[in-house]
Coordinates of C-alpha atoms in Angstrom, one line a residue:
M1 CA 0.0 0.0 0.0
E2 CA 1.2 3.5 -0.8
L3 CA 0.2 6.9 0.5
V4 CA -0.4 8.9 -2.6
T5 CA -1.4 12.3 -1.2
G6 CA 1.3 12.5 1.4
Y7 CA 4.7 14.1 1.5
H8 CA 7.6 11.7 0.5
G9 CA 10.4 14.3 0.1
K10 CA 10.4 13.7 -3.7
N11 CA 8.0 13.7 -6.6
H12 CA 6.0 10.4 -6.5
V13 CA 2.4 10.9 -7.7
T14 CA 1.9 9.2 -11.0
A15 CA -0.5 9.9 -13.9
A16 CA -1.9 6.3 -13.4
Q17 CA -2.8 7.2 -9.7
I18 CA -4.6 10.4 -10.7
A19 CA -6.4 8.5 -13.5
D20 CA -7.6 5.9 -11.0
F21 CA -8.8 8.6 -8.7
N22 CA -10.7 10.3 -11.6
R23 CA -12.2 7.1 -12.7
G24 CA -13.5 6.5 -9.2
I25 CA -15.3 9.9 -9.3
F26 CA -16.5 10.0 -13.0
G27 CA -16.7 6.3 -14.0
K28 CA -15.5 4.8 -17.3
S29 CA -16.3 7.9 -19.4
A30 CA -17.8 11.3 -18.9
I31 CA -18.0 14.8 -20.4
L32 CA -17.6 17.3 -17.6
D33 CA -19.9 20.3 -17.3
V34 CA -17.1 22.7 -18.4
G35 CA -17.1 25.3 -21.3
N36 CA -19.0 24.1 -24.3
K37 CA -18.9 20.5 -23.1
L38 CA -17.1 19.2 -26.3
E39 CA -20.2 20.0 -28.3
A40 CA -20.1 18.7 -31.8
S41 CA -21.6 20.7 -34.7
I42 CA -21.8 20.3 -38.5
Q43 CA -19.5 22.7 -40.3
T44 CA -19.9 21.3 -43.9
A45 CA -20.9 18.1 -45.5
N46 CA -17.4 16.8 -44.6
E47 CA -16.4 18.6 -41.4
I48 CA -17.5 18.3 -37.8
V49 CA -16.3 20.8 -35.2
I50 CA -15.7 19.8 -31.6
K51 CA -15.9 22.8 -29.2
D52 CA -13.9 23.4 -26.0
G53 CA -14.4 21.2 -22.9
V54 CA -13.1 18.4 -20.8
A55 CA -13.8 14.7 -20.8
M56 CA -12.6 11.6 -18.9
F57 CA -11.9 8.2 -20.4
D58 CA -10.7 5.5 -18.1
G59 CA -9.7 8.3 -15.8
R60 CA -7.5 10.1 -18.4
E61 CA -8.5 13.7 -18.7
V62 CA -8.7 15.0 -22.3
Y63 CA -9.1 18.7 -23.0
V64 CA -9.9 21.2 -25.8
A65 CA -8.8 24.6 -24.5
Y66 CA -11.3 27.5 -23.8
G67 CA -12.3 29.2 -27.0
K68 CA -10.6 26.6 -29.2
N69 CA -12.1 24.0 -31.5
E70 CA -11.0 20.7 -33.1
T71 CA -12.1 19.8 -36.6
V72 CA -12.5 16.2 -37.9
N73 CA -13.1 15.3 -41.5
I74 CA -15.8 13.0 -42.6
V75 CA -15.4 10.9 -45.8
S76 CA -18.2 11.8 -48.2
G77 CA -21.3 9.5 -48.2
T78 CA -22.7 7.6 -51.1
Q79 CA -25.9 8.7 -52.8
G80 CA -28.8 6.4 -51.8
M81 CA -26.8 4.8 -48.9
K82 CA -26.8 5.4 -45.2
R83 CA -23.6 5.1 -43.0
N84 CA -22.7 5.6 -39.4
D85 CA -19.2 6.9 -38.6
I86 CA -17.8 7.0 -35.0
I87 CA -15.6 9.9 -33.8
V88 CA -13.3 8.5 -31.2
V89 CA -10.7 9.8 -28.8
K90 CA -7.7 7.7 -29.8
Y91 CA -5.4 7.0 -26.9
E92 CA -1.8 5.9 -27.6
R93 CA 1.1 5.0 -25.3
E94 CA 4.5 4.7 -26.9
L95 CA 5.9 1.4 -25.7
G96 CA 9.6 2.5 -25.3
T97 CA 9.1 5.9 -23.7
K98 CA 5.7 5.3 -22.2
I99 CA 4.6 8.8 -23.4
E100 CA 0.9 9.0 -23.8
K101 CA -1.2 11.1 -26.2
V102 CA -4.7 11.5 -27.6
T103 CA -6.1 12.5 -31.0
L104 CA -9.5 12.7 -32.5
K105 CA -10.1 10.1 -35.2
V106 CA -13.1 9.1 -37.4
I107 CA -13.8 5.4 -37.9
N108 CA -15.9 4.9 -41.0
G109 CA -18.9 2.6 -41.0
T110 CA -20.1 0.4 -43.9
P111 CA -22.8 1.9 -46.1
D112 CA -26.2 0.2 -46.1
R113 CA -29.4 1.2 -48.0
V114 CA -31.7 0.8 -44.9
S115 CA -30.1 0.4 -41.5
P116 CA -26.3 0.9 -41.2
S117 CA -24.5 -0.4 -38.1
D118 CA -21.8 1.3 -36.1
P119 CA -18.2 0.4 -37.1
K120 CA -16.1 -1.7 -34.8
V121 CA -14.2 0.3 -32.3
S122 CA -11.2 -0.9 -30.3
D123 CA -12.3 0.4 -26.8
I124 CA -9.8 -1.3 -24.5
D125 CA -9.6 -0.3 -20.8
I126 CA -6.4 1.8 -20.5
R127 CA -5.8 0.6 -17.0
T128 CA -5.0 -2.9 -18.3
G129 CA -1.9 -1.5 -19.9
A130 CA -3.3 -1.1 -23.4
S131 CA -1.0 0.9 -25.7
V132 CA -3.9 1.9 -28.1
S133 CA -7.6 2.4 -27.3
E134 CA -10.4 4.1 -29.1
K135 CA -12.9 5.8 -26.9
P136 CA -16.3 6.5 -28.7
L137 CA -17.3 10.2 -28.5
Y138 CA -19.9 10.8 -31.2
R139 CA -21.8 8.9 -33.9
V140 CA -22.2 10.8 -37.2
R141 CA -25.2 9.6 -39.2
L142 CA -24.9 10.1 -43.0
N143 CA -27.8 9.8 -45.4
G144 CA -26.5 9.9 -48.9
T145 CA -23.9 12.7 -49.1
A146 CA -25.4 14.7 -46.2
I147 CA -24.8 14.5 -42.5
E148 CA -28.2 13.7 -41.1
G149 CA -27.2 14.1 -37.4
I150 CA -24.7 13.7 -34.6
D151 CA -25.3 11.5 -31.5
R152 CA -23.3 12.1 -28.3
L153 CA -22.1 8.8 -27.0
V154 CA -20.7 10.0 -23.6
E155 CA -22.9 11.3 -20.8
I156 CA -22.4 14.9 -19.5
K157 CA -21.7 14.6 -15.7
G158 CA -21.7 17.4 -13.2
F159 CA -21.8 17.7 -9.5
K160 CA -25.2 18.2 -8.0
K161 CA -25.6 21.0 -5.4
H162 CA -26.0 19.6 -1.9
N163 CA -29.0 20.7 0.2
F164 CA -28.0 20.6 3.8
A165 CA -30.6 20.4 6.5
N166 CA -30.5 23.0 9.2
P167 CA -28.6 21.8 12.3
V168 CA -30.7 20.6 15.2
K169 CA -30.8 22.4 18.5
T170 CA -31.8 19.4 20.7
L171 CA -29.6 16.8 22.3
T172 CA -32.2 14.2 21.8
E173 CA -32.3 14.2 17.9
T174 CA -32.5 10.6 16.7
R175 CA -32.9 11.1 12.9
E176 CA -29.9 10.0 10.9
G177 CA -28.0 12.7 9.0
Y178 CA -28.6 15.6 11.3
A179 CA -25.8 17.5 13.0
L180 CA -25.8 19.2 16.4
D181 CA -25.7 23.0 16.2
A182 CA -22.4 24.2 17.6
T183 CA -24.1 26.4 20.2
M184 CA -25.6 23.2 21.8
G185 CA -22.2 21.6 22.5
K186 CA -20.9 21.4 26.0
E187 CA -17.5 22.6 27.2
L188 CA -15.6 19.8 28.8

């Protein structure tokens, strides 16, 4: 066992430890309630813009800076066909240096006349030591050559405000979750 948030006299907190902490709070994946929440919008028939925000994937924080955008290119659709593409956050860890990075990538689906299916995505838990993992972020639905719509695949999570009950002013309170008002304490 190791004390992570304690003084050791040297730098010792690792990215993996912080990632595990984040995953415990936010779960496997989440878009945080920050900025434009990585909102996706259609720019042209071949471009999707991802706005600023923060997300967590397997505890790894990914970020588009305030006021900045990321653009991803969509391969043109086929007249009379439908297709689903998936925009992923591609995680990579270089085996020799162990340096980690993320990029946005589009995985193209297979066209179908009636009901296209999502393409296969290599979503491997980063905590297992995976050197490459694709984390689904958005589904882009194409109908012919037009983008029909964009579906967010990651839940937006924020902290809820807490409603605290007023402290009790009786030493006989038996309901769980109530705190004694400080003025009712006794000096020992």
